[in-house]
Amino acid sequence: MYKILKKEVLNPTVTKMVVDAPMIAKKAEPGQFIILRTDENGERIPLTIADYDRENGTVTIIFQIVGATTNQLNSFSEGDYIHDFVGPLGNATETDGLKKVAVVGGGVGCAIAYPVAKKLFDKGVEVHSVVGFRNKDLVILEDEFKSHSTVFKMMTDDGSYGEKGLVTNALQALIEEGNTYDEVITIGPLIMMKFVAKLTEKYGIKTVVSMNPIMIDGTGMCGGCRLTVGGETKFACVDGPDFDGHKVDFDEAIKRGRFYHEFERHAYEESCNLLNKEVK
Amino acid sequence: MANMKIPRTEMPQQDPKVRAGNFLEVATGYTVQMALDEASRCLNCRHKPCVAGCPVNIEIPDFIKKITEQDFEGAYQVISKSSSLPAVCGRVCPQESQCEAKCVRGIKTEPVAIGRLERFAADWHNANTTEKAEKPVSNGHKVAVIGSGPAGLTCAGDLAKKGYEVTVFEALHTAGGVLQYGIPEFRLPKDIVNKEVQNLIDLGVSVQTNMVIGRVLSIDELQEMGFEAVFIGSGAGLPRFMNIPGENLNGVYSANEFLTRVNLMKAYKDDSTTPIMHAKHVAVVGGGNVAMDAARSALRLGAEEVTIVYRRSENELPARAEEVHHAKEEGIVFRTLNNPVEILGDENDNVTGIKCIKMELGEPDASGRRRPVPVEGSEYVLPMDCVIIAIGTSPNPLIKSTTKGLDTQRWGGIIADEDGLTSRENVYAGGDAVTGAATVILAMGAGKKAAAAIDKAFSEK
């Protein structure tokens, strides 16, 4: 059992939790993830590690409330326990040898992009952060990014905050201004990563994407997280989650991500009903 | 004198039509009278060929003799001297190719049903004995066991009985390994697995779940923490795919994923929240026990028709004869000498069918079995909405890649000697992590050998 030490609502659909998990905190690196179960009959869901504190033995997760499990997790309070919490899983994001990097985050993906930006910035790398959200209400981690970036660009789809437009608009502008990046690291919705990769391919900039597919065990046993990279089948949990963005078959990944949509929608609605009943 | 008149006692089982719709155990177990009848068939031969056929050398005639004397607990005690998981082995061991294959009664008629008697003794013990195993006095030595499948549980149990302080590290949230996530409830009820794990805990073994060794702790760190010996029983690993078009369509599962959802994540229960496809037409590719388990699970989840697609002929099916027989009784369709060449999907990437090619047997290959060769131009399409790939696994790279100096085969299996010792000092390995996918009992045998070797190494120090 893993105690929730701190809970913070970042926006109406995104919550941050600091969890007591000293062994994981000791090993965690940006880019890695954990798998959790809320209770003994729960689903196993992967969530990327948003931050960690080796001294205090804590791991931070940031999640969007999208399904039954995240809905239930969001109903937990400080002092409650998460039944299972396993990690750190996957390979850490490669940061060696980089001098100038653009970190591009979208939506809740910024929770994963932030620790990468932080690690790079703390190592003395020039970090240009581009973050995008649908609107102002959904913005998260703005101050954190600002304090760990050389250049910071905020984009919203509707222009309610920062500049109006997509992250690709801002990234393209930065490239056109003459910035040459060793690498672009992008984390967010699949469709966003697809278009970031398309853009950088045009400029020949190496691009790393972080994949977060359907997964059960997270150790290479189930094969549910497979995706096609450069024509080969790879497992996100043991081969990734970071991959060469120019080689990932995003269209396939998008379709695979929809496999259980119908099932999840039902489960989510049911979990809402259950929670409502409890409140009444 | 053995009773030469009565034939081998049939195992009572649920009617195939009924059981195809539930996840309850297929074989319901011998009654006392059935066990006495069957035990009376044993010749009690002096040279005991059956014992040599058992990977853990259970004193088979001795335990059967105890059954004839109606000392059922005594029978269990004889078995448990050699096997730490009798209720499991009585159910899932391929007895027909091990102990029973060597049985003298089998030369003229049918062999003694050793496996069924083993199960009877183990179930009798579990139902009638409330005594808990006692924690032996510690000998002060700490051993780490990685993985809580049959190899790990056996190694841990044997060492704990000798007074070692054993900690088992399990990556998943429940202990049991393949017994938990792989073998379905209707073949091996999870209560039995949980009971075996509890027995170990009663013996003083610490079982730590959610611990992925290679990530949260490395083998070097385990040694630094004071574990004087480490046993790796991390299992078979990554599911293999065929590398044919359409394998990543929605509706294509690895058998590992499908069975894990059904078993470990309990999708077989009506009130489960685990997403699983309740497909109508299911193809299972492969011919081993895992393929049978997947096919029969899909049937129980409500499929109208489940087809096994296997590239060799029926004679080469690697699954136990009993599993094939049960699957056929339940209505599973066998398309042997057929091989998938493509999985077809619709515009939303959902599976719509499987394109197969007919095969014929050619010259023998390296395995000694006749090599299946495609019959040119014989492709045809079977409509399907779900395809489960059960063609084996390749070793998990996690421990290898995080353990310096641990030698592995070219195909990835950990190299271990007769005793299970690896290229690293005090690091042992056994089970599927060494051999590639094999059986529960072989993994247990390896766990047992390693435990004996670890004990010997410490006693000589």
Short mmCIF file of C-alpha atoms in Angstrom, two decimals, chain A residues 2 23-24 27 32 37 41-44 83-91 214 216-217 219-224 226-228 233 235 237-238 252 255-256 258-260 263, chain B residues 171-173 181 209-212 215-218 221 237-239 241 243 247-254 256-257 260-261 265 273-277 347-349 396-398:
data_model
loop_
_atom_site.label_atom_id
_atom_site.label_comp_id
_atom_site.label_asym_id
_atom_site.label_seq_id
_atom_site.Cartn_x
_atom_site.Cartn_y
_atom_site.Cartn_z
CA TYR A 2 1.33 3.41 -0.98
CA MET A 23 12.37 2.59 -3.45
CA ILE A 24 10.95 3.91 -6.71
CA LYS A 27 15.75 4.93 -8.98
CA GLN A 32 10.11 6.40 -16.86
CA ARG A 37 -3.97 -0.18 -9.12
CA ASN A 41 -9.96 -5.44 -8.07
CA GLY A 42 -8.68 -2.48 -10.06
CA GLU A 43 -7.19 -2.12 -13.50
CA ARG A 44 -3.45 -1.71 -13.89
CA HIS A 83 -3.18 -0.45 -3.46
CA ASP A 84 -0.32 -1.12 -5.88
CA PHE A 85 2.37 1.16 -7.24
CA VAL A 86 5.17 -0.43 -9.23
CA GLY A 87 8.16 1.02 -11.02
CA PRO A 88 10.20 2.67 -12.24
CA LEU A 89 9.38 1.02 -15.58
CA GLY A 90 10.62 1.68 -19.08
CA ASN A 91 13.87 3.31 -20.12
CA ILE A 214 -2.41 0.25 -23.56
CA ILE A 216 -0.91 -4.50 -18.49
CA ASP A 217 2.23 -5.73 -16.79
CA THR A 219 7.62 -5.63 -17.92
CA GLY A 220 7.43 -7.14 -21.41
CA MET A 221 5.12 -10.02 -20.65
CA CYS A 222 1.81 -9.14 -22.31
CA GLY A 223 2.74 -7.46 -25.57
CA GLY A 224 -0.33 -5.21 -25.39
CA ARG A 226 3.29 -3.08 -29.07
CA LEU A 227 3.71 -0.53 -31.82
CA THR A 228 5.42 -0.37 -35.17
CA THR A 233 7.20 -4.44 -33.76
CA PHE A 235 7.13 -3.05 -26.96
CA CYS A 237 7.42 -1.02 -21.87
CA VAL A 238 10.82 -2.63 -22.52
CA GLU A 252 -1.63 2.59 -36.16
CA LYS A 255 -6.21 3.25 -33.82
CA ARG A 256 -4.80 0.82 -31.24
CA ARG A 258 -9.10 3.33 -29.39
CA PHE A 259 -9.45 -0.46 -28.93
CA TYR A 260 -11.24 -0.30 -25.60
CA PHE A 263 -15.60 -0.46 -22.85
CA ALA B 171 6.89 -8.06 -10.47
CA LEU B 172 3.09 -8.33 -10.59
CA HIS B 173 0.65 -7.46 -7.81
CA TYR B 181 -1.69 -15.07 -14.86
CA THR B 209 4.93 -8.02 -4.83
CA ASN B 210 5.26 -5.02 -7.19
CA MET B 211 9.03 -5.48 -7.30
CA VAL B 212 10.49 -5.49 -10.79
CA ARG B 215 14.40 -1.77 -12.39
CA VAL B 216 13.71 -1.03 -8.74
CA LEU B 217 16.66 -3.12 -7.54
CA SER B 218 19.46 -4.76 -9.46
CA GLU B 221 22.08 -4.27 -5.12
CA GLY B 237 9.16 -13.27 -21.12
CA LEU B 238 8.15 -11.46 -24.28
CA PRO B 239 5.40 -12.92 -26.45
CA PHE B 241 4.49 -12.60 -32.99
CA ASN B 243 5.53 -10.77 -38.29
CA GLU B 247 -0.81 -8.32 -36.40
CA ASN B 248 -1.28 -4.95 -34.73
CA LEU B 249 -4.96 -4.66 -35.67
CA ASN B 250 -7.49 -4.23 -32.87
CA GLY B 251 -8.67 -7.67 -31.89
CA VAL B 252 -5.25 -9.32 -32.10
CA TYR B 253 -3.91 -10.43 -28.74
CA SER B 254 -0.83 -12.27 -27.62
CA ASN B 256 -0.12 -13.74 -22.64
CA GLU B 257 -2.19 -10.58 -22.84
CA THR B 260 -3.53 -12.21 -18.19
CA ARG B 261 -6.68 -10.18 -18.70
CA MET B 265 -7.13 -9.34 -14.03
CA THR B 273 -13.92 -4.03 -14.81
CA THR B 274 -11.10 -5.45 -16.93
CA PRO B 275 -11.57 -4.68 -20.62
CA ILE B 276 -11.64 -7.85 -22.69
CA MET B 277 -13.08 -8.57 -26.10
CA GLU B 347 -11.30 0.72 -42.16
CA ASN B 348 -11.20 1.16 -38.35
CA ASP B 349 -8.46 -1.43 -37.99
CA ASN B 396 12.81 -10.95 -21.14
CA PRO B 397 15.91 -8.75 -21.56
CA LEU B 398 15.41 -6.84 -18.29
#
